[in-house]
Amino acid sequence: MLPKLLEKITKSKVLVVGDAMLDRYWYGEVERISPEAPVPVVAVNRSDERAGGAANVARSARALGASCALLSITGDDVDADSLERLLGADGIRCFLQRDKLLNTTIKLRVISRHQQLLRIDFESPVSKDARVKLLDHYLKHVSEYDVVILSDYGKGGLGYIQEMIHAARSAAKPVVVDPKGRDYSGYRGATLITPNRKEFELVAGHFLDNTDLVKKASAMATEFELDGVLVTRGEEGMSLVERSGRALHMPARAREVFDVTGAGDTVIAAIGCAYAVGGATEDALHLANVAAGIVVGKLGAATATPEEILHELAIEGV
């Protein structure tokens, strides 16, 4: 059913709200160790910039064929200009609430021979005024979209998540959330949350096997009034558990992994796009799994296209 689902997605409108950032990459060769300290010296010969965080979720949804808009808080600086330019080139509508009191979040990665050596983060706290303005824009326009994806990177840009979820569900729009932190009460009422294993166990506790996972995830869904919980488990694949206790386990796709950066963004984007067009849960999970498998085979915050997904399905004989 995925080819038909991908075709439907091209007619969908997706709203991504969350912590956008600019991913900056410095590439170079390591030929010696510093005489000042036992660390490698990287002779940088190339740099690159990509949209990251919630902006990469938007890129992932757009790459799947959806019409996509991003709502986020940034600084009023050249880095926000770069972010807007990059997203515009991908055909994504940007609604950036620019705050002169903060700097746009930057993640700088130093890479040599396809290996990440170091990451340096530049970030500052988000003001309440910026969060209020973002919420006002959201409430005015949420009904224009088929699905809402809330991408929470814990940077403070989603200060009114409950109001956002309530408004979307009142408008009969599904809400998919990539959560952060130890307290999931702020995501109460969402359609689905998509923690990775570490994030899930931080809240629900360690699980021993699939039976234990289903029990804990179902209890979480019941407590926070969620339709379901999707736990991404790395090499163990992913598991979607509904409030009723029904579970779908999808094994990981065998492929060489270059970089897991952005894999979670791809998963939530694929699930959101599938939900936007009323796709079946099984098909949404299958789409997310195939897309994530493609992305981890690339370097950096990458995306998966319908052509790449269809090629993978052809290899499978689907």
Coordinates of N, CA and C in Angstrom, one line a residue, residues 130-259:
A130 N 8.2 35.6 23.0 CA 8.3 34.9 21.7 C 7.4 33.7 21.7
R131 N 7.3 33.0 22.8 CA 6.4 31.8 22.9 C 5.0 32.2 22.7
V132 N 4.6 33.3 23.3 CA 3.2 33.8 23.2 C 2.9 34.1 21.7
K133 N 3.8 34.8 21.1 CA 3.6 35.2 19.7 C 3.5 33.9 18.8
L134 N 4.3 32.9 19.1 CA 4.2 31.7 18.3 C 2.9 31.0 18.5
L135 N 2.4 31.0 19.8 CA 1.1 30.4 20.1 C 0.0 31.1 19.3
D136 N 0.0 32.4 19.3 CA -1.0 33.2 18.7 C -1.1 32.9 17.2
H137 N 0.1 32.8 16.5 CA 0.1 32.5 15.1 C -0.5 31.0 14.9
Y138 N -0.1 30.1 15.7 CA -0.5 28.7 15.7 C -2.0 28.6 15.8
L139 N -2.6 29.3 16.8 CA -4.1 29.2 17.0 C -4.8 29.8 15.8
K140 N -4.3 30.7 15.1 CA -5.0 31.4 14.0 C -4.9 30.5 12.7
H141 N -3.9 29.6 12.6 CA -3.7 28.9 11.4 C -3.8 27.4 11.4
V142 N -3.9 26.8 12.6 CA -3.8 25.3 12.8 C -4.9 24.6 11.9
S143 N -6.1 25.2 11.8 CA -7.2 24.5 11.1 C -6.9 24.4 9.6
E144 N -5.8 25.1 9.1 CA -5.5 25.0 7.7 C -4.7 23.8 7.3
Y145 N -4.3 23.0 8.3 CA -3.4 21.9 8.0 C -4.1 20.5 8.3
D146 N -3.5 19.5 7.8 CA -4.1 18.1 7.9 C -3.5 17.4 9.1
V147 N -2.4 17.8 9.6 CA -1.7 17.2 10.7 C -0.8 18.2 11.4
V148 N -0.5 18.0 12.7 CA 0.4 18.9 13.4 C 1.5 18.0 13.9
I149 N 2.8 18.3 13.6 CA 3.9 17.6 14.2 C 4.6 18.6 15.2
L150 N 4.7 18.2 16.4 CA 5.4 19.0 17.4 C 6.7 18.4 17.7
S151 N 7.8 19.1 17.3 CA 9.2 18.6 17.5 C 9.8 19.3 18.6
D152 N 9.9 18.6 19.8 CA 10.4 19.2 21.0 C 11.8 18.8 21.2
Y153 N 12.8 19.7 21.1 CA 14.2 19.4 21.3 C 14.6 20.0 22.7
G154 N 13.7 20.4 23.5 CA 14.0 20.8 24.8 C 14.7 22.2 24.9
K155 N 14.5 23.0 23.8 CA 15.2 24.3 23.8 C 14.3 25.4 24.3
G156 N 13.0 25.1 24.6 CA 12.1 26.1 25.2 C 11.2 26.7 24.2
G157 N 11.2 26.3 23.0 CA 10.3 27.0 22.0 C 8.9 26.5 22.0
L158 N 8.6 25.4 22.8 CA 7.3 24.9 22.9 C 6.7 25.1 24.3
G159 N 6.5 26.3 24.7 CA 6.1 26.6 26.0 C 4.6 26.4 26.3
Y160 N 3.8 26.2 25.2 CA 2.4 26.1 25.3 C 1.9 24.9 24.6
I161 N 2.5 23.7 24.8 CA 2.2 22.5 24.1 C 0.8 22.0 24.4
Q162 N 0.3 22.1 25.6 CA -1.1 21.7 25.9 C -2.1 22.5 25.1
E163 N -1.9 23.8 25.0 CA -2.8 24.6 24.3 C -2.8 24.2 22.8
M164 N -1.6 23.9 22.3 CA -1.5 23.5 20.9 C -2.2 22.2 20.6
I165 N -2.0 21.2 21.5 CA -2.6 19.9 21.3 C -4.1 20.0 21.4
H166 N -4.6 20.8 22.4 CA -6.0 20.9 22.5 C -6.7 21.6 21.3
A167 N -6.0 22.6 20.8 CA -6.6 23.3 19.6 C -6.6 22.4 18.4
A168 N -5.6 21.7 18.2 CA -5.5 20.8 17.0 C -6.6 19.7 17.1
R169 N -6.7 19.0 18.3 CA -7.6 17.9 18.5 C -9.1 18.5 18.4
S170 N -9.3 19.7 18.9 CA -10.6 20.3 18.8 C -11.0 20.5 17.3
A171 N -10.0 20.8 16.4 CA -10.2 20.9 15.0 C -10.1 19.6 14.3
A172 N -10.1 18.5 15.0 CA -10.1 17.1 14.4 C -8.8 16.9 13.6
K173 N -7.7 17.5 14.1 CA -6.4 17.2 13.4 C -5.5 16.3 14.3
P174 N -4.9 15.3 13.7 CA -4.0 14.5 14.5 C -2.8 15.2 14.9
V175 N -2.2 14.9 16.1 CA -1.0 15.6 16.6 C 0.0 14.5 17.0
V176 N 1.2 14.6 16.3 CA 2.3 13.7 16.6 C 3.4 14.4 17.3
V177 N 3.9 13.9 18.4 CA 4.9 14.6 19.2 C 6.2 13.8 19.3
D178 N 7.3 14.5 19.1 CA 8.6 13.9 19.4 C 9.0 14.5 20.8
P179 N 8.9 13.7 21.9 CA 9.0 14.3 23.2 C 10.4 14.4 23.7
K180 N 10.6 15.2 24.8 CA 11.8 15.3 25.5 C 11.6 15.4 27.0
G181 N 12.6 15.0 27.8 CA 12.5 15.2 29.3 C 11.9 14.0 30.0
R182 N 11.7 14.2 31.3 CA 11.2 13.2 32.2 C 9.7 13.3 32.5
D183 N 9.1 14.3 32.1 CA 7.7 14.5 32.4 C 6.9 14.7 31.0
Y184 N 6.0 13.7 30.8 CA 5.3 13.6 29.5 C 3.9 14.2 29.7
S185 N 3.6 14.7 30.9 CA 2.2 15.2 31.1 C 1.9 16.4 30.2
G186 N 2.9 17.1 29.7 CA 2.6 18.2 28.8 C 2.1 17.8 27.4
Y187 N 2.3 16.5 27.1 CA 1.9 16.0 25.8 C 0.5 15.3 25.9
R188 N -0.2 15.4 27.1 CA -1.4 14.8 27.3 C -2.4 15.1 26.1
G189 N -3.1 14.1 25.6 CA -4.1 14.2 24.6 C -3.6 14.2 23.2
A190 N -2.3 14.0 23.0 CA -1.7 13.9 21.6 C -2.2 12.6 21.0
T191 N -2.1 12.5 19.7 CA -2.5 11.3 19.0 C -1.4 10.2 19.2
L192 N -0.1 10.6 19.1 CA 1.0 9.7 19.2 C 2.2 10.5 19.7
I193 N 3.0 9.8 20.5 CA 4.4 10.4 20.8 C 5.4 9.4 20.3
T194 N 6.6 9.8 20.0 CA 7.6 9.0 19.4 C 9.0 9.0 20.1
P195 N 9.0 8.6 21.3 CA 10.3 8.6 22.0 C 11.2 7.5 21.5
N196 N 12.6 7.7 21.6 CA 13.5 6.6 21.3 C 13.5 5.8 22.6
R197 N 14.3 4.7 22.6 CA 14.3 3.8 23.7 C 14.8 4.5 25.0
K198 N 15.9 5.3 24.9 CA 16.4 5.9 26.0 C 15.4 6.9 26.6
E199 N 14.8 7.7 25.8 CA 13.8 8.7 26.2 C 12.6 8.0 26.9
F200 N 12.1 6.9 26.3 CA 11.0 6.1 26.9 C 11.3 5.6 28.2
E201 N 12.5 5.0 28.4 CA 12.9 4.3 29.6 C 13.1 5.4 30.7
L202 N 13.5 6.6 30.3 CA 13.7 7.7 31.3 C 12.4 8.0 32.0
V203 N 11.3 7.8 31.3 CA 10.0 8.1 31.9 C 9.3 6.8 32.5
A204 N 9.3 5.7 31.7 CA 8.6 4.5 32.0 C 9.4 3.5 32.8
G205 N 10.7 3.6 32.8 CA 11.5 2.6 33.4 C 12.0 1.6 32.4
H206 N 13.1 0.9 32.8 CA 13.7 -0.1 31.9 C 12.7 -1.2 31.6
F207 N 12.6 -1.7 30.3 CA 11.8 -2.8 30.0 C 12.7 -4.0 29.6
L208 N 12.3 -5.2 29.9 CA 13.1 -6.4 29.7 C 12.8 -7.1 28.3
D209 N 11.6 -7.0 27.8 CA 11.2 -7.7 26.6 C 10.0 -7.0 26.0
N210 N 9.5 -7.5 24.9 CA 8.4 -6.9 24.2 C 7.1 -6.9 25.1
T211 N 6.9 -7.9 25.8 CA 5.8 -8.0 26.7 C 5.8 -6.9 27.7
D212 N 7.0 -6.7 28.3 CA 7.2 -5.6 29.3 C 7.0 -4.2 28.7
L213 N 7.5 -4.1 27.4 CA 7.4 -2.8 26.7 C 6.0 -2.5 26.5
V214 N 5.2 -3.5 26.0 CA 3.8 -3.2 25.7 C 3.0 -2.8 26.9
K215 N 3.3 -3.5 28.0 CA 2.6 -3.1 29.3 C 2.9 -1.7 29.7
K216 N 4.2 -1.3 29.7 CA 4.6 0.0 30.1 C 4.1 1.1 29.1
A217 N 4.2 0.8 27.8 CA 3.7 1.8 26.8 C 2.2 2.0 26.8
S218 N 1.5 0.9 27.0 CA 0.0 1.0 27.1 C -0.4 1.8 28.4
A219 N 0.3 1.6 29.5 CA 0.0 2.3 30.7 C 0.3 3.8 30.5
M220 N 1.4 4.1 29.8 CA 1.8 5.5 29.5 C 0.7 6.1 28.6
A221 N 0.2 5.4 27.6 CA -0.8 6.0 26.7 C -2.1 6.2 27.5
T222 N -2.4 5.3 28.4 CA -3.6 5.5 29.3 C -3.5 6.7 30.2
E223 N -2.3 6.8 30.9 CA -2.1 7.9 31.8 C -2.2 9.3 31.2
F224 N -1.6 9.4 30.0 CA -1.5 10.7 29.3 C -2.5 10.8 28.2
E225 N -3.5 9.9 28.1 CA -4.6 10.0 27.2 C -4.1 10.1 25.7
L226 N -3.2 9.3 25.4 CA -2.6 9.2 24.1 C -3.3 8.1 23.3
D227 N -3.4 8.2 22.0 CA -3.9 7.1 21.2 C -2.8 6.0 21.2
G228 N -1.5 6.4 21.2 CA -0.5 5.4 21.2 C 0.9 6.0 21.4
V229 N 1.9 5.0 21.6 CA 3.3 5.4 21.8 C 4.1 4.6 20.8
L230 N 5.0 5.3 20.1 CA 5.9 4.6 19.2 C 7.3 4.8 19.7
V231 N 7.9 3.6 20.1 CA 9.2 3.6 20.6 C 10.2 3.2 19.5
T232 N 11.1 4.0 19.2 CA 12.2 3.7 18.2 C 13.3 3.0 19.0
R233 N 13.8 1.9 18.5 CA 14.7 1.0 19.3 C 16.0 0.7 18.6
G234 N 16.4 1.6 17.7 CA 17.7 1.4 17.0 C 17.8 0.1 16.2
E235 N 18.8 -0.7 16.5 CA 19.0 -2.0 15.8 C 17.9 -3.0 16.1
E236 N 17.0 -2.7 17.1 CA 15.9 -3.6 17.4 C 14.6 -3.2 16.7
G237 N 14.7 -2.1 15.9 CA 13.5 -1.7 15.1 C 12.7 -0.7 15.9
M238 N 11.4 -0.8 15.7 CA 10.5 0.1 16.4 C 9.2 -0.6 16.8
S239 N 8.6 -0.1 17.8 CA 7.3 -0.7 18.3 C 6.3 0.3 18.6
L240 N 5.1 0.1 18.0 CA 4.0 1.0 18.2 C 3.0 0.3 19.1
V241 N 2.7 0.9 20.3 CA 1.7 0.3 21.2 C 0.6 1.3 21.4
E242 N -0.7 0.8 21.1 CA -1.9 1.6 21.3 C -2.4 1.5 22.7
R243 N -3.3 2.5 23.1 CA -3.8 2.5 24.4 C -4.4 1.2 24.8
S244 N -5.1 0.5 23.9 CA -5.7 -0.7 24.2 C -4.8 -1.9 24.5
G245 N -3.5 -1.7 24.1 CA -2.5 -2.7 24.3 C -2.1 -3.4 23.1
R246 N -2.8 -3.1 21.9 CA -2.4 -3.7 20.7 C -1.1 -3.2 20.3
A247 N -0.2 -4.0 19.8 CA 1.2 -3.6 19.5 C 1.6 -4.1 18.1
L248 N 2.4 -3.3 17.5 CA 3.0 -3.6 16.2 C 4.5 -3.5 16.3
H249 N 5.2 -4.5 16.1 CA 6.7 -4.5 16.2 C 7.3 -4.6 14.8
M250 N 8.1 -3.7 14.4 CA 8.7 -3.6 13.1 C 10.3 -3.8 13.3
P251 N 10.8 -4.9 12.7 CA 12.3 -5.1 12.9 C 13.1 -4.0 12.1
A252 N 14.3 -3.7 12.5 CA 15.1 -2.8 11.8 C 15.5 -3.4 10.5
R253 N 15.7 -2.5 9.5 CA 16.1 -2.9 8.2 C 17.7 -3.0 8.2
A254 N 18.1 -4.1 7.7 CA 19.6 -4.4 7.6 C 20.2 -3.5 6.6
R255 N 21.1 -2.7 7.0 CA 21.9 -1.8 6.1 C 23.1 -1.2 6.9
E256 N 24.1 -0.8 6.2 CA 25.3 -0.2 6.8 C 24.9 1.2 7.4
V257 N 25.1 1.4 8.6 CA 24.7 2.7 9.3 C 25.9 3.7 9.3
F258 N 25.7 4.8 8.6 CA 26.8 5.8 8.6 C 26.5 6.8 9.7
D259 N 25.2 7.2 9.9 CA 25.0 8.3 10.8 C 23.5 8.2 11.2

